[in-house]
Coordinates of C-alpha atoms and ligand atoms in Angstrom, one line a residue:
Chain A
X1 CA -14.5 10.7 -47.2
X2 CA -13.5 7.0 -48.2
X3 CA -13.8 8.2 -51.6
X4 CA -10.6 9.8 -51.4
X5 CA -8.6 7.2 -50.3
X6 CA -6.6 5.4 -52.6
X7 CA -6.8 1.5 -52.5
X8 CA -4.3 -0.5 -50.7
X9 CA -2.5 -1.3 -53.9
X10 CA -3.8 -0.5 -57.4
X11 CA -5.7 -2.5 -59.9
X12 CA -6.6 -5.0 -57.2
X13 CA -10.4 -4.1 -57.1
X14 CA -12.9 -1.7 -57.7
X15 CA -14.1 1.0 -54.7
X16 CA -18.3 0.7 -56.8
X17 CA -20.7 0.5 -55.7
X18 CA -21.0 -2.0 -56.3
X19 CA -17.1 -2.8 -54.9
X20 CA -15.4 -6.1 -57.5
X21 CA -12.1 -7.4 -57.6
X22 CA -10.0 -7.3 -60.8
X23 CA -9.2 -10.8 -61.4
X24 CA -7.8 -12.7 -64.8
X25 CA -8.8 -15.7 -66.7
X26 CA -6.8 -17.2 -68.4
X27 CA -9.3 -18.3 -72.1
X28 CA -7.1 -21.1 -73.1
X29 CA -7.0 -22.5 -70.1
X30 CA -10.5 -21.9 -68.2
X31 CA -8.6 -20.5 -64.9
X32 CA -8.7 -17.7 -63.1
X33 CA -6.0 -15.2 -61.1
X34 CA -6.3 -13.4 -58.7
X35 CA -3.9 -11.0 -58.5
X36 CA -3.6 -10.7 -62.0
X37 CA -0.5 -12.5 -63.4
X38 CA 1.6 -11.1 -65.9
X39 CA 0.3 -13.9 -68.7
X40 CA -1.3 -17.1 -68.0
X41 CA 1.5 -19.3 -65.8
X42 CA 0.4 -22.7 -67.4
X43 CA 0.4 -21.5 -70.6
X44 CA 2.2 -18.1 -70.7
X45 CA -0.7 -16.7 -73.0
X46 CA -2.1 -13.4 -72.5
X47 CA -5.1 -12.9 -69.8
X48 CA -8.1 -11.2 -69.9
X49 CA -9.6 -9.1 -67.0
X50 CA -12.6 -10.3 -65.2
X51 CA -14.3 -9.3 -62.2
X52 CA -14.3 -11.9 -59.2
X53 CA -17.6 -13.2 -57.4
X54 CA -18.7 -11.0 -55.1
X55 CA -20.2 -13.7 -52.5
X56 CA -18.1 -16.7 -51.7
X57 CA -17.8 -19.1 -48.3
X58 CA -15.5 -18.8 -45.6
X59 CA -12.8 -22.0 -45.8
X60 CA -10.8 -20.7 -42.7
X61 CA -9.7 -17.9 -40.9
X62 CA -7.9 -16.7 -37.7
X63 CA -7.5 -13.8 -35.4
X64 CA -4.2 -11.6 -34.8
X65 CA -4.9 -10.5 -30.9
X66 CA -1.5 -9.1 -30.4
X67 CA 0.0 -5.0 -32.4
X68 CA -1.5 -5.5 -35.8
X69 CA 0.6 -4.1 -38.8
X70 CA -0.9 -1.3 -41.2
X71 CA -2.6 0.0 -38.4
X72 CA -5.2 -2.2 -38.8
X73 CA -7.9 -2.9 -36.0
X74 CA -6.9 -4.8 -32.9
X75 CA -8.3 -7.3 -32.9
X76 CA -8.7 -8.4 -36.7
X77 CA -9.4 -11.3 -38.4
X78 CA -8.2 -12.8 -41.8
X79 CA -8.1 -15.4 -43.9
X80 CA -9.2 -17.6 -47.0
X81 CA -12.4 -17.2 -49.0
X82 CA -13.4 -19.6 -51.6
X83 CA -14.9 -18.5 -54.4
X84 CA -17.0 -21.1 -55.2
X85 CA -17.7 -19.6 -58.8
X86 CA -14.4 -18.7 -59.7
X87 CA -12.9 -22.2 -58.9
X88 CA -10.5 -20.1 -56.8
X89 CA -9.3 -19.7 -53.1
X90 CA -8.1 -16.0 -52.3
X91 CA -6.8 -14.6 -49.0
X92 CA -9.0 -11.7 -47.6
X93 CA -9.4 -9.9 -44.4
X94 CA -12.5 -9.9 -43.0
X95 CA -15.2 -7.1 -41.7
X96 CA -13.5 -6.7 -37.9
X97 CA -17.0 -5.5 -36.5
X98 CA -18.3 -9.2 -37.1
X99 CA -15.9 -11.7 -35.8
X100 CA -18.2 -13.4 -34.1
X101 CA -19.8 -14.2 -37.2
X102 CA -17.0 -16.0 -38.4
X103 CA -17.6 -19.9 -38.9
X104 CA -16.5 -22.3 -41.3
X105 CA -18.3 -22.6 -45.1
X106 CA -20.3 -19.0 -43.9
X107 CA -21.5 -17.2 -46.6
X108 CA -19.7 -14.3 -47.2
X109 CA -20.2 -10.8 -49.1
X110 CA -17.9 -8.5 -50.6
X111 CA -16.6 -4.8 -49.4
X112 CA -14.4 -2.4 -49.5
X113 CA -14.0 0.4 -47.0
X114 CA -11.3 2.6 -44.9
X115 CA -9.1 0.1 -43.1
X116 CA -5.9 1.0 -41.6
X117 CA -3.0 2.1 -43.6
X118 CA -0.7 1.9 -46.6
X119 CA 2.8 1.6 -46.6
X120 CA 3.2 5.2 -47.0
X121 CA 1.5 5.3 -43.6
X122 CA -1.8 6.8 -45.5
X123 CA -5.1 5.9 -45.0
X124 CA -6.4 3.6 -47.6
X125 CA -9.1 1.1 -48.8
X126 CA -9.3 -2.5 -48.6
X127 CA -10.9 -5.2 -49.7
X128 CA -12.9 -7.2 -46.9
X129 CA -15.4 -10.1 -47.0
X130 CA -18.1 -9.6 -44.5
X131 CA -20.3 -12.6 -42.6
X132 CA -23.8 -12.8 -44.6
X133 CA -26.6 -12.1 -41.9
X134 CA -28.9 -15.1 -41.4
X135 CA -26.3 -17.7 -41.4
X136 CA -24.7 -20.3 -43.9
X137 CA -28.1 -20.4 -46.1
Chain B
X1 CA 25.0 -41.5 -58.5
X2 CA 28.3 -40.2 -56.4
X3 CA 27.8 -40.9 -52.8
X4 CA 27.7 -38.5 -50.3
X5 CA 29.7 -38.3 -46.3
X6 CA 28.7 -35.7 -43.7
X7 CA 32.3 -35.5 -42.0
X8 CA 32.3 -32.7 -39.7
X9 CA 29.6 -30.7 -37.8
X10 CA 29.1 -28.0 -35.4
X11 CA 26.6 -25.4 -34.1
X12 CA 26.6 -22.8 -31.5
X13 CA 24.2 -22.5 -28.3
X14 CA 20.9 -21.2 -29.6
X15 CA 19.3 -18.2 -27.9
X16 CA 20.1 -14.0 -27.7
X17 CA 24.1 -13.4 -28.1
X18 CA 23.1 -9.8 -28.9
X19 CA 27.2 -9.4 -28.5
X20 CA 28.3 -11.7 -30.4
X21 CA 28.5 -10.3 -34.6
X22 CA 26.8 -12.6 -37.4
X23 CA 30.7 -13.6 -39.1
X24 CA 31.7 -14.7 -35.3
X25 CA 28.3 -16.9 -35.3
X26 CA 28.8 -18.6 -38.6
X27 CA 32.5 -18.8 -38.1
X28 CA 32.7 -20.3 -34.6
X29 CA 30.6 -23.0 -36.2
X30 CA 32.5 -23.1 -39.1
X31 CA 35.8 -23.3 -37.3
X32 CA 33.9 -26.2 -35.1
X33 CA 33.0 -28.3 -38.0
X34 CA 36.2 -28.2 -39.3
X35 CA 38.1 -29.2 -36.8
X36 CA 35.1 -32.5 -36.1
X37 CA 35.6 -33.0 -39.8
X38 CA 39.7 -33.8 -39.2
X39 CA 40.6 -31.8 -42.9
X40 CA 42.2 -28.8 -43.0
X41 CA 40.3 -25.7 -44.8
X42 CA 42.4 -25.8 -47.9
X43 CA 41.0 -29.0 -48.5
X44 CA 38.1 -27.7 -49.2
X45 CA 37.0 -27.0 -52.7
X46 CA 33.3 -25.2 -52.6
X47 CA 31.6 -23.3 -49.7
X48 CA 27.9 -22.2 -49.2
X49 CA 26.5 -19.8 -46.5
X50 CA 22.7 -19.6 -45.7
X51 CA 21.1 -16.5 -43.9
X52 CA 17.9 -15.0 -44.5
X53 CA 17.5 -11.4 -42.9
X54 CA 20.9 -10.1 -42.5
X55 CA 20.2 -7.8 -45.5
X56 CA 17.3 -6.4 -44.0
X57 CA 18.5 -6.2 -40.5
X58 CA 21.9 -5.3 -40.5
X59 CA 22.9 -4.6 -44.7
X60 CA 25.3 -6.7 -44.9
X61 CA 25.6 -9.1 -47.7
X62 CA 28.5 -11.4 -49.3
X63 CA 28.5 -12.6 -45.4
X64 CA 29.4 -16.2 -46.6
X65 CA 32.8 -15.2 -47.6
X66 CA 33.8 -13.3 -44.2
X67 CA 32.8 -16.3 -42.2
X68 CA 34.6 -18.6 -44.2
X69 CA 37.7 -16.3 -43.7
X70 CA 38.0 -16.7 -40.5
X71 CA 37.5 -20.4 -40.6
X72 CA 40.6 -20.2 -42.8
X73 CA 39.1 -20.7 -46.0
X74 CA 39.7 -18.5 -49.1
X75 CA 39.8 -18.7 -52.9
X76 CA 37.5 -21.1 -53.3
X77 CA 33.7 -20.6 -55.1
X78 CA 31.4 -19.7 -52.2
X79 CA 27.8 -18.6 -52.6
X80 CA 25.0 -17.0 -50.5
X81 CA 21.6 -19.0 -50.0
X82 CA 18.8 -17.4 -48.6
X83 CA 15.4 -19.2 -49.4
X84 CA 13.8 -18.9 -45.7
X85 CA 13.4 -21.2 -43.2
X86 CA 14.9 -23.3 -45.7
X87 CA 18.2 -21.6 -46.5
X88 CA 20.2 -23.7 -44.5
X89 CA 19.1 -27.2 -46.4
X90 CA 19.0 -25.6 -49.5
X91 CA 22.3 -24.6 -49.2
X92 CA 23.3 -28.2 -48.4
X93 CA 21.5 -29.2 -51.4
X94 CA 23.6 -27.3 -53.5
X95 CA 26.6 -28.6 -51.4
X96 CA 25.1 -32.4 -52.2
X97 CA 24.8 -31.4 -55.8
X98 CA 28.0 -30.2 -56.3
X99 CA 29.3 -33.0 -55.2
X100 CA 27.3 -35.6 -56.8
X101 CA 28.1 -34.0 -60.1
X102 CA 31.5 -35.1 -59.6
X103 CA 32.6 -31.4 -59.7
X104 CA 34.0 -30.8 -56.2
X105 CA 34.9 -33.2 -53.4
X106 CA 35.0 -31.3 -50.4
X107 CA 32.2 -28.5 -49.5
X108 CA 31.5 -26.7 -46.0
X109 CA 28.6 -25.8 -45.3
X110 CA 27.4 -22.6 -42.6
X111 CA 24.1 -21.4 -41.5
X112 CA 23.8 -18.1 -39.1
X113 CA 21.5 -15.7 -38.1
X114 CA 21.1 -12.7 -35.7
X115 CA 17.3 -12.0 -35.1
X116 CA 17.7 -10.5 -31.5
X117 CA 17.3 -7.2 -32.4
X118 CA 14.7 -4.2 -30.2
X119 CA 11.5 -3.7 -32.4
X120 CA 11.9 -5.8 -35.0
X121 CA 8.1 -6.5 -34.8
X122 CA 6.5 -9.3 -36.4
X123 CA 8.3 -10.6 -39.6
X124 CA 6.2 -10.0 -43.1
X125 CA 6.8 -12.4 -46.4
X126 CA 7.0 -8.6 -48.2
X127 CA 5.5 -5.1 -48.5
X128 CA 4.0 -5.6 -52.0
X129 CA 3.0 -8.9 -51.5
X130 CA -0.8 -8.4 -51.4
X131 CA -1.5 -10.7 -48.8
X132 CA 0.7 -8.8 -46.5
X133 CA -1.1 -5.3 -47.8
X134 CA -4.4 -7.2 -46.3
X135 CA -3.0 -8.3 -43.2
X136 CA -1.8 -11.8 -43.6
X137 CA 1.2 -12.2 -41.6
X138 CA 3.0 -15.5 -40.9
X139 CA 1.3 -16.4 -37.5
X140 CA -2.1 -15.9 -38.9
X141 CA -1.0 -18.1 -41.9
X142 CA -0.5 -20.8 -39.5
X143 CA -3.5 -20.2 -36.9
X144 CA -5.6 -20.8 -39.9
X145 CA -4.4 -23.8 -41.0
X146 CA -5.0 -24.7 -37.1
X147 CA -8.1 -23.6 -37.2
X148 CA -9.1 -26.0 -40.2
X149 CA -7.3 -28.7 -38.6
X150 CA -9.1 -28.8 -35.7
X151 CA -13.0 -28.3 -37.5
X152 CA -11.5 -31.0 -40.2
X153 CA -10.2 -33.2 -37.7
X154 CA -11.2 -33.0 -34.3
X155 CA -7.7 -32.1 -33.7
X156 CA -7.9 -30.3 -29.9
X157 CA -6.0 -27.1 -28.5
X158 CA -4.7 -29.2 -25.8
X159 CA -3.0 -31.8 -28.5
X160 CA -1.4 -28.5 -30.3
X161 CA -0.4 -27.5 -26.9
X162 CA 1.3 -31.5 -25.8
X163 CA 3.8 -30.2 -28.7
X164 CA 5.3 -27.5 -27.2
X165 CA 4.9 -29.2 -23.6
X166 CA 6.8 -32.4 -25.4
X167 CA 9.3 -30.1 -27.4
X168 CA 10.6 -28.1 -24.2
X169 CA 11.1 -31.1 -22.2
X170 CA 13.4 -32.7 -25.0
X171 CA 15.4 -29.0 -24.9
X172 CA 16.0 -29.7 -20.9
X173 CA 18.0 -32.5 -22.3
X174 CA 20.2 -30.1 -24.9
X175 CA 22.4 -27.7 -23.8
X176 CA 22.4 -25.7 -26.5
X177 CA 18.4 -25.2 -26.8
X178 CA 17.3 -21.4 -25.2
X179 CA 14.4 -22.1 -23.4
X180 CA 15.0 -25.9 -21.1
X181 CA 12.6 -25.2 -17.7
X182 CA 9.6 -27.5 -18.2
X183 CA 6.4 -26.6 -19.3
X184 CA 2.6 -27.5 -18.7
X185 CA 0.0 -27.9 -21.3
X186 CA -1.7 -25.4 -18.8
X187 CA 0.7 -22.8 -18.9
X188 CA 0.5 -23.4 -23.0
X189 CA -2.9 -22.9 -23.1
X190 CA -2.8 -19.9 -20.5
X191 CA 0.2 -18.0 -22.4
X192 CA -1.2 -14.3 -24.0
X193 CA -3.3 -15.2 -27.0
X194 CA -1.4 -14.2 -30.6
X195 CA -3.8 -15.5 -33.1
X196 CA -6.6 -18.1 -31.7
X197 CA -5.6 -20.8 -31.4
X198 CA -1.9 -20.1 -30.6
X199 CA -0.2 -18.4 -27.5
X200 CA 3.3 -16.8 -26.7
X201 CA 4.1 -20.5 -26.0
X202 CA 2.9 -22.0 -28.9
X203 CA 5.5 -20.1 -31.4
X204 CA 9.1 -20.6 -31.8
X205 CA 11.1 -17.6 -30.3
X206 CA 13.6 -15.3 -32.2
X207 CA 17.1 -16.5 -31.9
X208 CA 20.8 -15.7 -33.1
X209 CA 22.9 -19.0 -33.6
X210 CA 25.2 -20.9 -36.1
X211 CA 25.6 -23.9 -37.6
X212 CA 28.0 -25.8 -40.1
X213 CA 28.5 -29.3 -41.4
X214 CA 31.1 -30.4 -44.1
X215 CA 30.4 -32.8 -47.2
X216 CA 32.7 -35.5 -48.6
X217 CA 32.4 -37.4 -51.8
X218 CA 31.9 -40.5 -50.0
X219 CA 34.7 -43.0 -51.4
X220 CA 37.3 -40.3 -49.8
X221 CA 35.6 -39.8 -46.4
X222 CA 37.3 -42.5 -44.8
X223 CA 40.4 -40.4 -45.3
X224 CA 39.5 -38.4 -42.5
X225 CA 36.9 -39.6 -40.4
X226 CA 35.9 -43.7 -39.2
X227 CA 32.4 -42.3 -38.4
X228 CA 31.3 -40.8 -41.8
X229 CA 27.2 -40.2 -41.8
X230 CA 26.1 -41.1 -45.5
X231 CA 23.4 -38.6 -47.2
X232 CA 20.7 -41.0 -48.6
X233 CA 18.4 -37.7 -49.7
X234 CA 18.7 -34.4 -50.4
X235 CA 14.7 -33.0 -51.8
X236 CA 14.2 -29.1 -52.7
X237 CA 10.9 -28.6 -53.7
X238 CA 8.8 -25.2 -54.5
X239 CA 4.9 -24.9 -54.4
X240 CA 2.5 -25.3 -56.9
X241 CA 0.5 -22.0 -56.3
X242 CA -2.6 -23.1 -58.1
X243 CA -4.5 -20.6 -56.0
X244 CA -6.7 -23.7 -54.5
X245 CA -4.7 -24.8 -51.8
X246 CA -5.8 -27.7 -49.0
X247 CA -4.5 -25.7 -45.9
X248 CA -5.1 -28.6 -43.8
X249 CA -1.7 -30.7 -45.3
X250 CA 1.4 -29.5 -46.2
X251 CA 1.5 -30.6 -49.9
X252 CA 4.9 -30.1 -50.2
X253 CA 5.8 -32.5 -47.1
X254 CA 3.9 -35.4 -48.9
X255 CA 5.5 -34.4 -52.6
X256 CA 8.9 -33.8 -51.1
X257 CA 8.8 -37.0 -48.6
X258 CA 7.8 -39.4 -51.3
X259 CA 10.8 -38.1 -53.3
X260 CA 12.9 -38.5 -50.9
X261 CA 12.0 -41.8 -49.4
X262 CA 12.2 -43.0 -52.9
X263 CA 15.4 -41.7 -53.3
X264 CA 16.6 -43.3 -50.0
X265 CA 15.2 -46.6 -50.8
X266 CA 13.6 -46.2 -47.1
X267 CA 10.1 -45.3 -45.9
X268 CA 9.0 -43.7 -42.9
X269 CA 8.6 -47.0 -41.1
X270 CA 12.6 -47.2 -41.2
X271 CA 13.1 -44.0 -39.5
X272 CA 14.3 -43.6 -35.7
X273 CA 14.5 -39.7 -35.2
X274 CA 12.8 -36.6 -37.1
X275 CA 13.7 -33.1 -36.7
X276 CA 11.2 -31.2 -38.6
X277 CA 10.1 -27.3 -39.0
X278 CA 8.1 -26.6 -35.7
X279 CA 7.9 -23.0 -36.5
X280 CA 3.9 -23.2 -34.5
X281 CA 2.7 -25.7 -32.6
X282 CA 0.2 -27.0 -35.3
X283 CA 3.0 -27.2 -37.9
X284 CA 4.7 -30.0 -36.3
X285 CA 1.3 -31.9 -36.0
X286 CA 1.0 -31.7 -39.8
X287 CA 4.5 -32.6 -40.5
X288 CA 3.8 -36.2 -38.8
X289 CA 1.3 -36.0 -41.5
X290 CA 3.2 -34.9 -44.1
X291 CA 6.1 -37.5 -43.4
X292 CA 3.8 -40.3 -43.2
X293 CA 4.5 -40.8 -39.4
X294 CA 0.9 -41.0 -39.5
X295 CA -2.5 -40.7 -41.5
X296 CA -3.4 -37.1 -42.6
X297 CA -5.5 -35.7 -39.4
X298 CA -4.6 -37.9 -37.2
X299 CA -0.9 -35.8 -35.8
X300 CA -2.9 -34.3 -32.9
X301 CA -3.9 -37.6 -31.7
X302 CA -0.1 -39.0 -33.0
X303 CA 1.4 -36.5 -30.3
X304 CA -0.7 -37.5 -27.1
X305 CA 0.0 -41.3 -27.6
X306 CA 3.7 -40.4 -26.8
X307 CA 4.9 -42.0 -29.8
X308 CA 6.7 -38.6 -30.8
X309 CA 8.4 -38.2 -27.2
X310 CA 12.1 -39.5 -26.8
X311 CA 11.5 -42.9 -25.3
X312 CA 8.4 -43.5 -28.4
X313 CA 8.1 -45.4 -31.0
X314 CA 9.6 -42.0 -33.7
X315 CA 10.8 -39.3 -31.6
X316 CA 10.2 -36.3 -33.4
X317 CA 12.5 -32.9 -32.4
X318 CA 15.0 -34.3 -29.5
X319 CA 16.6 -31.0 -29.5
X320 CA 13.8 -29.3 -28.7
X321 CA 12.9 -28.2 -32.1
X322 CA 12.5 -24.5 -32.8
X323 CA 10.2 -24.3 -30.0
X324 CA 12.5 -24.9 -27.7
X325 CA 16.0 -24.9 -29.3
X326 CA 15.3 -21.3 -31.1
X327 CA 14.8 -20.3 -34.9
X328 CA 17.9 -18.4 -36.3
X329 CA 16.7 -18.7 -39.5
X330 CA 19.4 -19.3 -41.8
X331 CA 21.2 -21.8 -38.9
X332 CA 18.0 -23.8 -38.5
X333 CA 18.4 -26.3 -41.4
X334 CA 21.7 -26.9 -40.4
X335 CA 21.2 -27.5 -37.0
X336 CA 19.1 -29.9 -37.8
X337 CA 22.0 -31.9 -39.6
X338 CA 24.4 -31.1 -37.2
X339 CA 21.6 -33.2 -35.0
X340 CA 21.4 -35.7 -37.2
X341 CA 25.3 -36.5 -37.0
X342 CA 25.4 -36.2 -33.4
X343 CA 22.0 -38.9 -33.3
X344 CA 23.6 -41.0 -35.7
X345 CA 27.0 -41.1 -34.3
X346 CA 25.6 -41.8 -30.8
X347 CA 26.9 -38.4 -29.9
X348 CA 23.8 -36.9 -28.6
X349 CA 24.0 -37.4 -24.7
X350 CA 21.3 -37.5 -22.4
X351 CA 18.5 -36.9 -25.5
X352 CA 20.3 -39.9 -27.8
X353 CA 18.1 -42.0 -29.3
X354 CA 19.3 -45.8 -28.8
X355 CA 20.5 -47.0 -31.4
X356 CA 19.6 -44.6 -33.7
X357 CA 20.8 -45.8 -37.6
X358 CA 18.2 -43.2 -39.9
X359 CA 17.3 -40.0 -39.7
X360 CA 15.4 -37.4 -40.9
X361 CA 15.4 -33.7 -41.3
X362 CA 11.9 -31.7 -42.5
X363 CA 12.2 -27.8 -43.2
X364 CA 9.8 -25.3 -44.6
X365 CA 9.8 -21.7 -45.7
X366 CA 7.7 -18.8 -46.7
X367 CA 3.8 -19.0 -48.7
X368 CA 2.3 -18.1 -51.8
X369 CA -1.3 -18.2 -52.4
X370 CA -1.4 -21.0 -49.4
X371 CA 1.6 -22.9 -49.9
X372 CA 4.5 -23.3 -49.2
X373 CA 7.3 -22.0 -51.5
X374 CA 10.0 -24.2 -50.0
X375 CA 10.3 -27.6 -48.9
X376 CA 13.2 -29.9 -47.8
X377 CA 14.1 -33.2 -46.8
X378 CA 17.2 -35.1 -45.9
X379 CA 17.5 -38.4 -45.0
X380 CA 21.0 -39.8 -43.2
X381 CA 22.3 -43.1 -42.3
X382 CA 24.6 -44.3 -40.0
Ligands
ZN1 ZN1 -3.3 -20.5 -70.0

């Protein structure tokens, strides 16, 4: 059951439903983390959580073809999410049924589900934006 | 400011010496750049060695200090540099600085690395970083700044592929490079797919090599040398990590080159040979960018007009470049010195560039949150 499984690191995001990332903002200075920092790096204050967007817009991404790492699906794609709402770009994998979906500024959702393996070699949980069906709209 | 003389300089073929230990690497070159620089090793006063995986690889560490031993040099300060890619120029930063501040006069410094190894598999930034934990590894870094290029750009496979094609027929012309038989943007574009858009043949190979140079405060060079190559810049820079990077530039390049050009009192219009960090194709096509050769977005175009080739208006990587010449990481910086030396003093044989009087050496290293957490430049003149 993917309930069992332990995420891929801790405190990164939420398994839900619905599944959010753990993100920081920073109230002096309006910004947002994500990971969560330590304190704010501009202004070394301390951070409060905040959960991320959940939907953001795919600003690139590429696919490994050759052995992946962490036992992860071959092939699999990755990549950079901007999250338009957050006024922040985060790296993500993405859902490795849909890579043909894929496409620059596509709307993308967020899940988490059994992918691969930690480094303990344990199956785990990640997070993963998947292509929104319909197109870019 | 002090001024600053490259005396001496030496690097070893490129390529798998799977025999040959890391101390003989670094020291062969060591002993080489020595003997070019006409001192004798207890002349000189501070000593740096770069490497980047021999703690993971082999545990060994203090390295520096066994090299220089048996390049006869002992007593002296030496420190370890690793910083990636970049460990060899950062080292020679820290050589430049030292003597700059008036504090030493005479520093060596050596570059090796031994990255042949069986099943070393595909090299990771870190096993807590979280963008490792989620798959990011570096080639996908870099096929998705490709990726963007070419939707931002119009930048085509078959330019990213004209880089490799132009960067191994350079290495036929430098002995030391490991991979010199000609290529075809075909057989680029036909190589086993890694990470759309890039091929076997589109990624710089693993290599073991060494490199050295040594430093002299400038007003004492001519003690030893009638050819010394003066240091006009030395730029370290880190990123910025405001977690909205632009993955179609290299940030750094542009905030590093204008530091640097202003520090050299040059521009990129005065410049007659680049080496610059070719790790994947598409990295050296945003380095023209970067370093001004050209507009940002237009390196894909920059590379098919020629103008990069040897025998072009800036040739860019005459040694072949990683691509060609090999990436031993902690040696790469400073072979890309001991290049500019050999350019500069008209020592460079059949891949010279005539009349070469400025030169200049990009490198890059590692990412955080989509850029890059090192960045150098050096510029030398003749
Ligand atoms: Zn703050």
């Amino acid at each position: 059951m993917t309930s069992e499984l332990k995420p891929v690191k801790e405190g990164i995001f939420e398994v839900g439903p619905p599944p959010r990332l753990r993100g920081a903002i920073c109230p002096e200075c309006n910004q947002k983390f994500f990971p969560r920092p330590m304190v704010c790096p501009h202004c070394l204050g301390e951070l409060q959580d905040v959960y991320l967007s959940t939907e953001g817009k795919v600003y690139t991404y590429a696919i490994l073809r050759v052995k992946p790492p962490y036992k992860l699906p071959r092939p699999y794609a990755v990549g950079w999410v901007h999250l338009e709402a957050d006024g922040i770009k985060i790296h993500t994998l993405f859902d490795p049924e849909k890579l043909s979906d894929l496409d620059f500024g596509r709307q993308v959702t967020l899940r988490v589900g059994a992918i691969g393996v930690d480094n303990n070699g344990d199956s785990c949980l990640r997070y993963y934006f998947t292509p929104q069906v319909g197109g870019e709209q | 400011m002090r001024q600053v003389d490259i005396i001496g300089a030496d690097m070893t073929a490129f390529g798998p010496q799977i025999e040959t230990p890391l101390v003989e690497l670094g020291a062969r070159a060591a002993i080489g750049a020595i003997k070019n620089a006409g001192i004798k090793p207890s002349q000189i006063n501070i000593g740096f060695f770069a490497n980047m995986q021999a703690g993971n690889i082999t545990g060994e560490f203090t390295v520096g200090q066994n090299i220089l031993w048996e390049a006869g040099v002992n007593r002296i300060p030496v420190f370890n540099v690793e910083n990636a890619c970049t460990s060899g120029a950062s080292a020679f930063n820290l050589a430049w600085t030292s003597i700059i501040s008036g504090m030493y006069d005479v520093a060596i410094v050596v570059g090796a690395e031994k990255l042949v190894v069986p099943n070393l598999g595909l090299l990771q930034a870190g096993a807590t970083e979280l963008n490792v934990l989620e798959g990011g590894v570096v080639i996908t870094n870099f096929a998705s700044r490709a990726n963007l290029h070419m939707d931002t750009f119009g930048t085509t496979k078959e330019q990213l592929a004209m880089v490799a094609v132009k960067n191994r027929q350079h290495a036929g012309m430098n002995p030391l490079a490991q991979f010199r038989k000609p290529i075809t943007v075909e057989e680029v574009l036909n190589a086993p797919m890694m990470a759309d858009p890039l091929t076997k043949l589109s990624c710089c190979p693993n290599a073991d090599g060494g490199a050295a140079v040594v430093l002299c405060a400038a007003e004492l060079s001519n003690r030893f040398t009638s050819k010394p190559i003066h240091v006009k810049a030395s730029v370290l820079v880190s990123g910025i990590y405001d977690q909205l990077p632009d993955l179609f530039k290299f940030e750094e390049d542009l905030r590093a080159g204008s530091m640097a050009y202003e520090m050299a009192g040059l521009g990129p219009e005065d410049l007659h040979v680049v080496e610059c960090h070719d790790a994947f194709t598409i990295c050296e096509i945003m380095h023209y960018e970067g370093l001004g050769l050209c507009p940002v977005g237009e390196g894909g175009r920059l590379v098919e007009s020629g103008a990069t080739s040897l025998g072009g208006k800036i040739p860019v990587n005459p040694t072949g470049g990683l691509l060609s010449k090999g990436h031993p990481l902690g040696a790469t910086a400073v072979a890309q010195i001991v290049e500019g030396v050999r350019q500069l003093r008209g020592e460079a044989g059949d891949r010279q560039v005539e009349g070469a009087k400025v030169y200049l050496a990009e490198c890059m290293g590692a990412e955080k949150f989509g850029d890059a957490k090192t960045c150098t430049i050096i510029i030398l003149q003749n």
